[in-house]
Short mmCIF file of C-alpha atoms in Angstrom, two decimals:
data_model
loop_
_atom_site.label_atom_id
_atom_site.label_comp_id
_atom_site.label_asym_id
_atom_site.label_seq_id
_atom_site.Cartn_x
_atom_site.Cartn_y
_atom_site.Cartn_z
CA MET A 167 17.58 124.32 -115.00
CA GLY A 168 15.74 126.46 -117.50
CA THR A 169 14.05 123.54 -119.44
CA SER A 170 10.65 122.36 -118.19
CA GLY A 171 10.44 119.04 -116.81
CA ASP A 172 9.01 117.66 -120.30
CA GLU A 173 11.83 118.86 -122.10
CA SER A 174 14.43 117.33 -119.67
CA ASP A 175 12.77 114.06 -119.98
CA ARG A 176 12.77 114.00 -123.76
CA LEU A 177 16.25 115.40 -124.14
CA GLY A 178 17.38 112.83 -121.52
CA ALA A 179 16.00 109.90 -123.33
CA VAL A 180 17.61 110.78 -127.02
CA MET A 181 20.70 112.59 -125.70
CA PRO A 182 22.95 111.84 -122.98
CA PHE A 183 24.11 114.41 -120.83
CA GLY A 184 27.99 114.89 -121.11
CA GLY A 185 28.61 117.54 -118.63
CA THR A 186 29.18 117.70 -114.81
CA LEU A 187 25.97 116.81 -112.73
CA PRO A 188 24.78 119.33 -110.52
CA VAL A 189 24.61 118.74 -107.11
CA PHE A 190 22.21 120.68 -105.10
CA ASP A 191 22.14 121.84 -101.62
CA ASP A 192 19.96 119.71 -99.32
CA ARG A 193 17.00 122.05 -98.29
CA THR A 194 13.37 121.42 -97.23
CA ARG A 195 10.31 122.86 -99.23
CA ASP A 196 8.62 123.09 -95.88
CA ALA A 197 7.36 126.53 -93.88
CA CYS A 198 8.88 126.56 -90.38
CA VAL A 199 7.37 128.49 -87.23
CA VAL A 200 9.44 128.84 -84.42
CA VAL A 201 7.34 129.22 -81.06
CA PRO A 202 9.31 130.59 -77.98
CA GLY A 203 8.39 129.66 -74.39
CA ILE A 204 7.00 131.99 -71.50
CA MET A 205 9.01 135.17 -71.00
CA GLY A 206 10.33 134.68 -74.85
CA SER A 207 8.58 137.44 -76.68
CA LEU A 208 8.95 141.15 -76.28
CA LEU A 209 6.04 143.09 -74.96
CA GLU A 210 5.15 146.71 -75.55
CA GLU A 211 2.25 148.98 -74.30
CA SER A 212 0.11 149.09 -77.64
CA SER A 213 -1.06 153.17 -77.37
CA THR A 214 2.64 154.43 -76.32
CA SER A 215 4.76 151.57 -77.90
CA ARG A 216 6.52 151.69 -74.33
CA PRO A 217 8.73 148.33 -74.35
CA LEU A 218 7.41 146.46 -71.11
CA TRP A 219 9.56 143.28 -71.31
CA GLY A 220 12.77 142.13 -72.63
CA VAL A 221 14.23 145.17 -73.84
CA ASP A 222 16.22 146.73 -70.91
CA LEU A 223 17.78 144.78 -68.00
CA ALA A 224 17.42 147.71 -65.61
CA MET A 225 14.10 146.24 -65.37
CA LEU A 226 15.38 143.69 -63.35
CA LYS A 227 18.02 145.67 -61.92
CA ASP A 228 16.64 148.90 -60.89
CA SER A 229 13.65 148.52 -58.34
CA LEU A 230 12.36 152.16 -59.50
CA THR A 231 12.12 151.09 -63.01
CA GLY A 232 11.43 147.72 -62.42
CA LYS A 233 8.27 147.93 -60.34
CA GLY A 234 6.61 150.17 -62.87
CA LEU A 235 7.04 147.61 -65.62
CA PHE A 236 6.16 144.63 -63.95
CA SER A 237 2.63 146.48 -62.49
CA ALA A 238 2.07 147.07 -66.21
CA LEU A 239 2.20 143.51 -67.22
CA HIS A 240 -0.45 142.52 -64.49
CA ALA A 241 -3.42 141.12 -66.36
CA ASN A 242 -6.71 142.65 -66.12
CA ALA A 243 -10.06 141.15 -65.86
CA LEU A 244 -10.40 141.07 -69.90
CA GLU A 245 -7.38 139.40 -70.17
CA GLN A 246 -7.82 136.64 -67.31
CA ALA A 247 -10.71 135.92 -69.00
CA ALA A 248 -9.51 135.56 -72.85
CA ASP A 249 -9.75 132.21 -74.30
CA ALA A 250 -9.68 130.72 -77.93
CA ASP A 251 -13.44 132.62 -78.62
CA THR A 252 -11.91 136.05 -77.38
CA ALA A 253 -8.80 135.48 -79.95
CA ARG A 254 -10.95 134.77 -82.77
CA SER A 255 -13.74 137.51 -82.48
CA ARG A 256 -12.14 140.55 -80.23
CA PRO A 257 -8.77 140.12 -79.87
CA LEU A 258 -6.76 141.89 -76.91
CA THR A 259 -4.81 145.17 -77.78
CA ARG A 260 -4.08 146.53 -74.43
CA ILE A 261 -0.11 144.92 -75.04
CA ARG A 262 1.11 143.66 -77.94
CA ALA A 263 3.82 140.95 -78.70
CA THR A 264 6.38 142.55 -81.31
CA SER A 265 9.40 140.03 -81.53
CA LEU A 266 11.25 137.06 -80.20
CA LEU A 267 13.70 137.89 -77.71
CA ALA A 268 17.01 139.27 -78.80
CA ARG A 269 18.88 139.15 -75.87
CA PRO A 270 19.47 136.89 -72.63
CA TRP A 271 16.92 137.46 -69.79
CA TRP A 272 16.44 136.13 -66.23
CA LEU A 273 13.43 135.84 -63.66
CA PRO A 274 13.64 134.44 -60.18
CA VAL A 275 12.66 131.01 -59.94
CA PHE A 276 12.52 130.61 -63.97
CA GLU A 277 15.57 131.52 -64.24
CA GLY A 278 17.85 132.53 -67.54
CA LEU A 279 16.61 132.63 -71.18
CA ASP A 280 18.67 132.81 -74.23
CA PRO A 281 17.37 134.46 -77.33
CA TYR A 282 16.18 132.68 -80.07
CA THR A 283 18.05 134.30 -82.82
CA ASP A 284 20.38 131.01 -83.03
CA ILE A 285 17.31 128.58 -83.71
CA CYS A 286 15.90 130.78 -86.44
CA GLN A 287 19.14 130.99 -88.40
CA ALA A 288 19.77 127.24 -87.88
CA LEU A 289 16.30 126.84 -89.85
CA ARG A 290 16.99 129.46 -92.42
CA THR A 291 19.86 127.39 -93.50
CA VAL A 292 17.98 124.44 -94.44
CA THR A 293 15.06 126.34 -96.00
CA LEU A 294 14.75 127.26 -99.66
CA ALA A 295 14.52 130.92 -98.82
CA PRO A 296 15.07 132.78 -95.43
CA ASP A 297 11.26 133.72 -95.49
CA ALA A 298 10.22 130.17 -95.17
CA VAL A 299 10.93 130.57 -91.48
CA ALA A 300 8.67 132.43 -89.52
CA ALA A 301 8.60 133.63 -85.71
CA PHE A 302 5.56 133.72 -83.74
CA PRO A 303 5.87 136.03 -80.82
CA TYR A 304 2.93 136.17 -78.54
CA ASP A 305 1.81 137.55 -75.08
CA TRP A 306 2.73 134.86 -72.97
CA ARG A 307 0.85 136.30 -70.10
CA LEU A 308 -2.17 135.33 -71.37
CA ALA A 309 -3.89 131.63 -71.64
CA VAL A 310 -2.41 129.23 -73.85
CA SER A 311 -5.90 128.53 -75.39
CA TYR A 312 -6.16 132.20 -76.58
CA ASN A 313 -2.46 131.94 -77.83
CA GLY A 314 -3.11 128.78 -79.67
CA ALA A 315 -5.81 130.62 -81.85
CA VAL A 316 -3.46 133.11 -82.51
CA LEU A 317 -1.16 131.01 -83.74
CA ALA A 318 -3.69 128.71 -85.78
CA ARG A 319 -4.64 131.78 -87.74
CA GLU A 320 -0.77 133.33 -88.33
CA ALA A 321 0.40 129.82 -89.23
CA ARG A 322 -2.34 129.09 -91.84
CA VAL A 323 -1.45 132.75 -93.28
CA HIS A 324 2.31 131.87 -93.51
CA LEU A 325 1.77 128.30 -95.14
CA THR A 326 -0.60 130.10 -97.79
CA ARG A 327 2.10 132.61 -98.38
CA TRP A 328 4.71 130.23 -98.37
CA ARG A 329 3.17 127.64 -100.98
CA GLU A 330 2.21 130.71 -103.14
CA HIS A 331 5.80 131.68 -103.22
CA VAL A 332 7.20 128.04 -103.89
CA ALA A 333 4.74 127.78 -106.87
CA ALA A 334 6.00 130.77 -108.26
CA GLN A 335 9.66 129.45 -108.34
CA PRO A 336 9.98 126.77 -110.92
CA GLU A 337 13.98 126.53 -110.10
CA TRP A 338 12.96 124.91 -106.75
CA ARG A 339 11.62 121.90 -108.31
CA ALA A 340 15.07 120.16 -107.53
CA ALA A 341 14.07 120.41 -103.91
CA GLY A 342 11.12 117.94 -104.61
CA GLU A 343 7.50 117.68 -106.04
CA TRP A 344 5.38 117.96 -102.93
CA GLN A 345 3.41 120.42 -101.39
CA PRO A 346 5.00 122.47 -98.44
CA ARG A 347 3.93 121.83 -95.14
CA LEU A 348 4.27 123.34 -91.74
CA LEU A 349 6.95 122.32 -89.22
CA PHE A 350 6.87 123.66 -85.66
CA ALA A 351 10.02 124.04 -83.82
CA ALA A 352 8.84 125.18 -80.13
CA HIS A 353 10.61 126.03 -77.00
CA SER A 354 9.04 125.34 -73.38
CA MET A 355 5.23 126.78 -73.37
CA GLY A 356 5.64 127.23 -76.98
CA GLY A 357 4.78 123.48 -77.44
CA LEU A 358 1.70 123.68 -75.38
CA VAL A 359 0.41 126.60 -77.80
CA VAL A 360 1.08 124.60 -80.86
CA ARG A 361 -0.66 121.42 -79.21
CA ALA A 362 -3.76 124.29 -78.79
CA ALA A 363 -3.48 125.55 -82.09
CA LEU A 364 -3.48 122.05 -83.76
CA GLU A 365 -6.24 120.82 -81.43
CA GLN A 366 -8.49 124.11 -82.48
CA ASP A 367 -7.67 123.35 -86.32
CA PRO A 368 -7.54 119.93 -87.40
CA GLU A 369 -7.18 121.24 -91.01
CA LEU A 370 -3.83 122.72 -89.85
CA ALA A 371 -3.02 119.78 -88.10
CA ALA A 372 -3.34 117.64 -91.52
CA ASP A 373 -1.11 120.17 -93.27
CA THR A 374 1.89 119.69 -90.29
CA ARG A 375 4.42 117.37 -90.99
CA ALA A 376 6.12 117.89 -87.79
CA VAL A 377 6.21 119.16 -84.24
CA ILE A 378 9.35 119.47 -82.42
CA SER A 379 9.14 120.44 -78.78
CA VAL A 380 12.09 121.50 -76.86
CA GLY A 381 11.56 121.35 -72.78
CA THR A 382 7.73 121.59 -73.14
CA PRO A 383 6.17 120.88 -70.08
CA PHE A 384 2.95 118.66 -71.01
CA LEU A 385 2.31 117.96 -67.59
CA GLY A 386 3.33 121.02 -66.06
CA SER A 387 6.07 122.36 -64.03
CA VAL A 388 6.45 122.39 -60.18
CA LYS A 389 8.17 125.93 -60.77
CA ALA A 390 5.15 127.63 -61.37
CA ILE A 391 3.73 126.71 -58.02
CA LEU A 392 7.26 128.21 -56.50
CA ALA A 393 6.96 131.37 -58.65
CA LEU A 394 3.12 131.97 -57.40
CA ASN A 395 4.61 131.29 -53.49
CA LEU A 396 7.49 133.67 -53.84
CA GLN A 397 6.13 136.62 -51.48
CA GLN A 398 5.05 133.96 -48.77
CA ALA A 399 8.45 132.39 -49.09
CA GLU A 400 10.07 135.52 -48.27
CA ALA A 401 12.89 135.15 -51.08
CA LYS A 402 15.69 137.86 -51.70
CA PRO A 403 16.03 140.35 -53.20
CA THR A 404 12.68 141.20 -51.85
CA TRP A 405 11.18 143.74 -54.55
CA LEU A 406 11.98 141.93 -57.29
CA ASN A 407 10.57 138.49 -55.72
CA GLN A 408 7.24 140.35 -54.61
CA SER A 409 6.91 142.05 -57.92
CA VAL A 410 7.13 138.65 -59.86
CA GLN A 411 4.90 136.94 -57.44
CA LYS A 412 2.25 139.89 -57.51
CA MET A 413 2.50 139.62 -61.69
CA ALA A 414 2.45 136.13 -61.96
CA ALA A 415 -0.35 135.85 -59.49
CA THR A 416 -2.78 137.69 -62.22
CA LEU A 417 -1.32 135.76 -65.25
CA PRO A 418 -3.28 132.61 -67.06
CA GLY A 419 -0.39 131.96 -68.86
CA VAL A 420 1.55 131.23 -65.48
CA HIS A 421 -1.27 128.91 -64.28
CA ASP A 422 -1.30 127.22 -67.44
CA LEU A 423 1.98 125.73 -66.37
CA LEU A 424 0.78 124.55 -62.97
CA PRO A 425 1.62 120.65 -62.69
CA SER A 426 -1.07 118.06 -63.65
CA TYR A 427 0.57 115.23 -62.28
CA ARG A 428 0.88 113.98 -58.52
CA CYS A 429 3.19 116.52 -57.09
CA MET A 430 2.12 117.41 -53.61
CA ASP A 431 3.84 115.27 -51.10
CA ARG A 432 2.21 114.74 -48.12
CA GLY A 433 4.72 111.70 -46.74
CA LEU A 434 2.26 108.84 -46.94
CA THR A 435 0.54 110.27 -49.85
CA VAL A 436 1.01 111.95 -52.80
CA GLU A 437 -2.17 114.04 -54.30
CA ARG A 438 -2.92 116.43 -57.35
CA LEU A 439 -2.52 120.04 -56.71
CA THR A 440 -5.94 121.58 -56.39
CA GLU A 441 -7.24 125.34 -56.71
CA ALA A 442 -7.93 126.01 -53.33
CA GLU A 443 -3.88 125.11 -52.65
CA VAL A 444 -2.98 127.34 -55.69
CA ALA A 445 -5.03 129.92 -53.58
CA ARG A 446 -3.37 129.30 -50.54
CA PHE A 447 0.30 129.33 -52.08
CA GLY A 448 -0.54 132.61 -53.36
CA GLY A 449 -2.42 131.91 -57.08
CA ASP A 450 -5.43 132.73 -58.33
CA PRO A 451 -8.29 129.96 -58.07
CA HIS A 452 -10.22 130.89 -60.89
CA LEU A 453 -7.20 130.94 -62.84
CA ALA A 454 -5.94 127.56 -61.33
CA ALA A 455 -9.69 125.93 -61.74
CA ARG A 456 -9.58 126.57 -65.50
CA SER A 457 -5.83 125.25 -65.88
CA LEU A 458 -6.40 122.15 -63.94
CA SER A 459 -9.69 121.68 -65.62
CA GLU A 460 -7.81 121.76 -68.93
CA HIS A 461 -5.04 119.26 -67.70
CA THR A 462 -7.75 116.84 -66.90
CA ARG A 463 -9.18 117.14 -70.25
CA HIS A 464 -5.98 116.45 -71.93
CA ARG A 465 -5.39 113.46 -69.76
CA GLU A 466 -8.80 111.97 -71.04
CA ASN A 467 -8.34 113.17 -74.50
CA ARG A 468 -4.64 113.10 -75.40
CA LEU A 469 -4.14 114.68 -78.91
CA VAL A 470 -1.21 113.03 -80.45
CA LEU A 471 1.04 116.03 -82.18
CA PRO A 472 1.66 115.19 -86.19
CA GLY A 473 5.03 114.00 -86.33
CA HIS A 474 6.09 114.72 -83.08
CA ARG A 475 9.79 114.83 -81.77
CA SER A 476 10.58 115.80 -78.21
CA ILE A 477 13.88 117.02 -77.24
CA VAL A 478 14.44 116.66 -73.52
CA GLY A 479 17.08 117.92 -71.39
CA GLU A 480 18.45 115.46 -68.65
CA ALA A 481 20.79 115.15 -65.76
CA GLN A 482 20.38 118.52 -64.01
CA ALA A 483 18.63 119.02 -60.94
CA THR A 484 15.28 119.58 -61.11
CA VAL A 485 12.42 120.31 -58.50
CA GLN A 486 9.66 117.69 -59.24
CA SER A 487 7.54 117.85 -56.18
CA VAL A 488 6.60 119.96 -53.29
CA GLU A 489 5.73 119.73 -49.71
CA GLU A 490 3.71 122.36 -47.76
CA GLN A 491 5.16 123.84 -44.80
CA ARG A 492 3.44 126.84 -42.41
CA ARG A 493 5.40 129.63 -41.67
CA THR A 494 4.16 132.86 -39.74
CA GLY A 495 0.54 131.93 -40.51
CA SER A 496 1.56 131.50 -44.21
CA ALA A 497 1.74 128.45 -46.86
CA VAL A 498 5.25 127.92 -48.03
CA VAL A 499 6.08 125.65 -50.54
CA VAL A 500 9.20 123.59 -50.78
CA GLY A 501 10.52 122.15 -53.62
CA ARG A 502 11.73 118.45 -53.39
CA HIS A 503 14.14 116.74 -56.20
CA HIS A 504 11.79 113.55 -56.65
CA ALA A 505 8.65 112.41 -58.51
CA PHE A 506 6.75 109.52 -57.51
CA ASP A 507 6.32 106.27 -59.78
CA VAL A 508 3.09 105.66 -61.25
CA GLY A 509 1.83 102.00 -62.24
CA ASP A 510 -0.07 100.86 -65.37
CA ASP A 511 -3.40 101.06 -63.32
CA GLY A 512 -2.78 104.65 -62.90
CA ASN A 513 -2.39 104.38 -58.93
CA VAL A 514 0.84 105.43 -57.08
CA VAL A 515 3.55 102.62 -56.72
CA ARG A 516 4.20 101.83 -53.40
CA ASP A 517 7.27 100.19 -51.34
CA PRO A 518 5.86 96.70 -50.86
CA ARG A 519 7.10 96.58 -47.29
CA THR A 520 6.34 99.70 -45.83
CA GLY A 521 3.51 101.06 -48.20
CA ILE A 522 5.01 104.66 -48.58
CA PRO A 523 4.77 106.00 -52.09
CA SER A 524 7.88 105.28 -54.42
CA ARG A 525 10.15 108.12 -54.83
CA ARG A 526 12.39 108.56 -57.87
CA ASN A 527 14.82 111.27 -59.04
CA THR A 528 13.58 111.72 -62.32
CA TYR A 529 16.06 114.85 -63.14
CA GLY A 530 15.19 117.04 -66.11
CA ASP A 531 16.51 120.40 -67.59
CA GLY A 532 16.44 122.14 -64.48
CA THR A 533 12.84 123.53 -64.96
CA VAL A 534 10.86 120.39 -66.62
CA HIS A 535 11.27 117.12 -65.00
CA GLY A 536 11.78 114.35 -67.42
CA PRO A 537 8.17 112.77 -67.33
CA SER A 538 6.77 115.94 -68.16
CA ALA A 539 9.05 116.60 -71.16
CA GLN A 540 8.38 113.11 -72.46
CA ALA A 541 4.74 113.29 -72.60
CA GLY A 542 3.00 112.41 -75.57
CA THR A 543 5.31 111.05 -77.78
CA GLY A 544 8.10 107.82 -77.82
CA ALA A 545 10.11 109.83 -80.29
CA ILE A 546 12.70 111.35 -77.83
CA THR A 547 16.36 112.90 -78.11
CA TYR A 548 18.18 113.42 -74.65
CA VAL A 549 20.63 116.17 -74.21
CA PHE A 550 22.51 117.24 -71.39
CA GLY A 551 21.38 121.27 -71.04
CA GLN A 552 19.88 123.56 -69.05
CA HIS A 553 15.62 124.56 -69.75
CA GLY A 554 16.52 128.35 -70.75
CA THR A 555 19.51 127.80 -72.86
CA LEU A 556 18.43 124.79 -74.90
CA MET A 557 17.12 126.71 -77.88
CA ARG A 558 20.89 127.91 -78.04
CA HIS A 559 22.19 124.23 -77.61
CA ASP A 560 24.61 122.92 -80.31
CA GLU A 561 22.91 119.69 -80.08
CA VAL A 562 19.41 121.06 -80.08
CA LEU A 563 20.21 123.35 -83.23
CA ARG A 564 21.74 120.08 -85.07
CA GLN A 565 18.76 118.12 -84.17
CA VAL A 566 16.29 120.65 -85.20
CA ARG A 567 18.04 120.86 -88.90
CA ARG A 568 18.14 117.46 -89.10
CA ILE A 569 14.44 116.83 -88.69
CA ALA A 570 13.35 120.05 -90.86
CA LEU A 571 15.58 117.97 -93.38
CA GLU A 572 13.85 114.59 -92.85
CA ARG A 573 17.19 112.79 -92.19
CA PRO A 574 17.98 110.10 -89.76
CA GLN A 575 18.93 111.19 -86.44
CA GLY A 576 21.64 108.73 -85.86
CA ILE A 577 19.88 107.29 -82.80
CA ASP A 578 16.77 104.94 -82.52
CA LEU A 579 14.10 107.65 -81.58
CA GLY A 580 11.31 105.14 -80.76
CA GLY A 581 13.51 103.53 -77.79
CA ALA A 582 15.81 106.13 -76.51
CA GLU A 583 16.23 105.86 -72.80
CA SER A 584 17.45 108.49 -70.55
CA SER A 585 20.26 107.47 -68.19
CA ASN A 586 20.66 110.52 -66.44
CA GLU A 587 24.24 109.86 -65.81
CA GLY A 588 25.81 112.98 -67.38
CA PRO A 589 27.12 116.56 -66.34
CA GLY A 590 24.64 118.84 -64.52
CA LEU A 591 25.00 122.64 -63.40
CA GLU A 592 23.20 123.96 -60.57
CA THR A 593 23.02 127.68 -59.81
CA PRO A 594 20.90 129.67 -57.39
CA SER A 595 17.43 129.87 -59.17
CA LEU A 596 16.59 133.34 -57.11
CA GLY A 597 20.09 134.95 -58.43
CA GLY A 598 22.23 136.32 -55.82
CA ALA A 599 22.97 140.21 -54.22
CA PHE A 600 26.29 142.15 -55.03
CA GLY A 601 28.93 141.44 -52.52
CA ARG A 602 27.94 138.09 -51.43
CA PRO A 603 29.67 135.04 -53.10
CA LEU A 604 27.16 132.42 -55.15
CA THR A 605 28.00 128.70 -55.07
CA PHE A 606 27.67 126.89 -58.24
CA ARG A 607 27.74 122.87 -58.29
CA VAL A 608 28.50 120.65 -61.02
CA THR A 609 26.94 116.77 -60.65
CA GLY A 610 27.40 113.51 -62.30
CA LEU A 611 31.05 114.03 -62.79
CA GLU A 612 33.49 111.72 -60.80
CA SER A 613 36.53 114.21 -61.17
CA PRO A 614 37.14 117.99 -61.83
CA ALA A 615 40.25 117.01 -64.30
CA GLY A 616 39.49 118.64 -67.56
CA VAL A 617 36.36 120.61 -66.29
CA THR A 618 35.99 124.13 -66.79
CA LEU A 619 33.50 126.62 -65.38
CA THR A 620 33.60 129.88 -66.42
CA VAL A 621 31.60 132.90 -65.61
CA ARG A 622 30.98 136.00 -68.56
CA SER A 623 29.10 139.27 -67.90
CA VAL A 624 26.33 139.19 -70.28
CA THR A 625 26.54 143.09 -70.46
CA THR A 626 30.33 143.81 -71.29
CA GLY A 627 31.31 140.15 -72.41
CA ARG A 628 34.15 139.89 -70.00
CA VAL A 629 35.02 136.59 -68.53
CA GLY A 630 36.68 135.87 -65.35
CA HIS A 631 39.46 133.06 -64.81
CA PRO A 632 37.97 129.55 -64.31
CA LEU A 633 36.44 128.66 -60.87
CA THR A 634 37.97 126.45 -59.03
CA LEU A 635 35.83 123.05 -58.50
CA ARG A 636 36.23 120.83 -55.29
CA ARG A 637 34.09 118.21 -53.74
CA ASP A 638 31.12 119.55 -51.90
CA PRO A 639 31.37 117.92 -48.48
CA ASP A 640 27.55 118.80 -47.99
CA ARG A 641 26.63 116.79 -50.89
CA PRO A 642 26.29 113.17 -50.52
CA ASP A 643 25.78 112.90 -54.22
CA GLY A 644 29.57 113.72 -54.81
CA ALA A 645 28.82 117.23 -56.60
CA LEU A 646 31.51 119.52 -57.36
CA ALA A 647 31.25 123.43 -56.03
CA ALA A 648 32.81 126.46 -56.67
CA ARG A 649 32.17 129.89 -55.24
CA PHE A 650 31.93 133.12 -57.38
CA THR A 651 32.19 136.66 -56.01
CA PRO A 652 30.65 139.27 -58.94
CA ASP A 653 32.43 142.40 -58.94
CA ALA A 654 29.35 144.41 -60.15
CA PRO A 655 25.41 143.72 -60.43
CA ASP A 656 24.62 142.26 -63.77
CA LEU A 657 23.50 139.36 -65.72
CA TYR A 658 26.01 136.61 -65.93
CA ARG A 659 26.16 133.61 -68.23
CA VAL A 660 27.91 130.36 -66.06
CA VAL A 661 29.38 127.87 -68.73
CA LEU A 662 30.28 124.34 -67.88
CA ALA A 663 32.79 122.61 -70.47
CA THR A 664 33.68 118.99 -69.90
CA GLY A 665 35.66 118.31 -73.11
CA SER A 666 33.49 115.08 -73.54
CA HIS A 667 29.75 117.08 -73.96
CA VAL A 668 28.59 119.84 -75.51
CA PRO A 669 28.88 122.97 -72.76
CA ILE A 670 26.11 123.47 -70.47
CA ALA A 671 25.12 127.08 -69.84
CA GLN A 672 22.82 128.73 -67.27
CA LEU A 673 21.97 132.49 -66.69
CA VAL A 674 22.31 134.07 -63.03
CA LEU A 675 21.17 137.60 -62.30
CA VAL A 676 23.24 139.33 -59.35
CA SER A 677 21.05 142.43 -57.89
CA ALA A 678 22.41 145.54 -56.89
CA PRO A 679 22.18 145.85 -52.58
CA PRO A 680 18.40 147.28 -51.55
CA ASP A 681 19.99 150.84 -50.73
CA ALA A 682 21.98 151.31 -54.22
#
């Protein structure tokens, strides 16, 4: 290892090596960047360093604390108008992102989100040194285009520093001679931020070997509509849902997740969402117009991400379209578990006998339906898992490590088909209230034999007895159901284990009574 390449070649030619041949650990020379999803970065107030997001669960459980912090997260006029040009010329400084989420988190509609510690560590095990892996925390409240410009700049800095580091270490030659490039591992909205960065900086795209998107809503997610509609839907607990809705209505980032596909189910027709409808449902028409315009541009000029691999959650009950209902003068959105087939001509497929649009349950990861996460690539890996916990999913971690090492995946990535036949976990998307039982459902299994459903407190780590699963008489799909009565307000992790699949997890918040 101490000799130069020329000396090694010369000595090898005249003096056969008689010792034990060295075997090196498998490592990639590339620089890796982990990009989290919405809610996945800790935020703080720049002037005071006051934590605003992702640190204290009291924000979600205590109305006095929570209301003030949610109000501080509202985007002001400058933040709403910020775009890629803003990021390059006069970056915003009122709120800053400090690090990736390091503890489980939860919000109504968006549901649970696990920390990103495991994915960073998984990549560090296959790189030449830990500093090859960089985390990109960002202010997810702001527009995807703004954060894309920030990512493009920081990814270039990271790659340049890593290349200099590799060049200064001659002992790393065993890992190869090629110039290090970038690998992005992006979750949810993070995949959209990576796409924006590479679109804005073609030179960075040329220096990117692979983009791994995990549950990225390339066509948007109906849950963005449901979040904007929380107040009109009068969901409980009232203070938390109202706080989330009021915050979401000001955020460009939430509007950038609005669905671009035909999702408005009108019975005999199905249409794309409009900015007027977003405003009627509780959102901001100007933010919606900008977001939907970006969606249109992407449909017309689709960017092919370099080395793109999608990891897609399947078999989980996922809201894919919405119907509008009128209640007490308000426009209330009701989520539906079906999407609409679209033909090669771009038109909605209709039943040849009735002319009714063809509805199909495409499932997904509980937040992003299958077609949205699959869009833009034929290299797809499917896993049974919930959206917010995918980045701790054992199979996802394994896939990311193998892609980083450029090894075969063990499946035909070009022709993988999703069967949606497998275990699914359903939990209340709005959480629950202390003193009231919660119902969890398990789908896709013929029998509860060998299946365990457990609940663990995130705060204390205490695990309760496995829940009893029985057939749900109200579900024609044969789902299994179990009831759980929490003994304290807390954030709980629900884990489904079948013995035949990687366990599926989801987070559920149980709030204190309003008068507590």
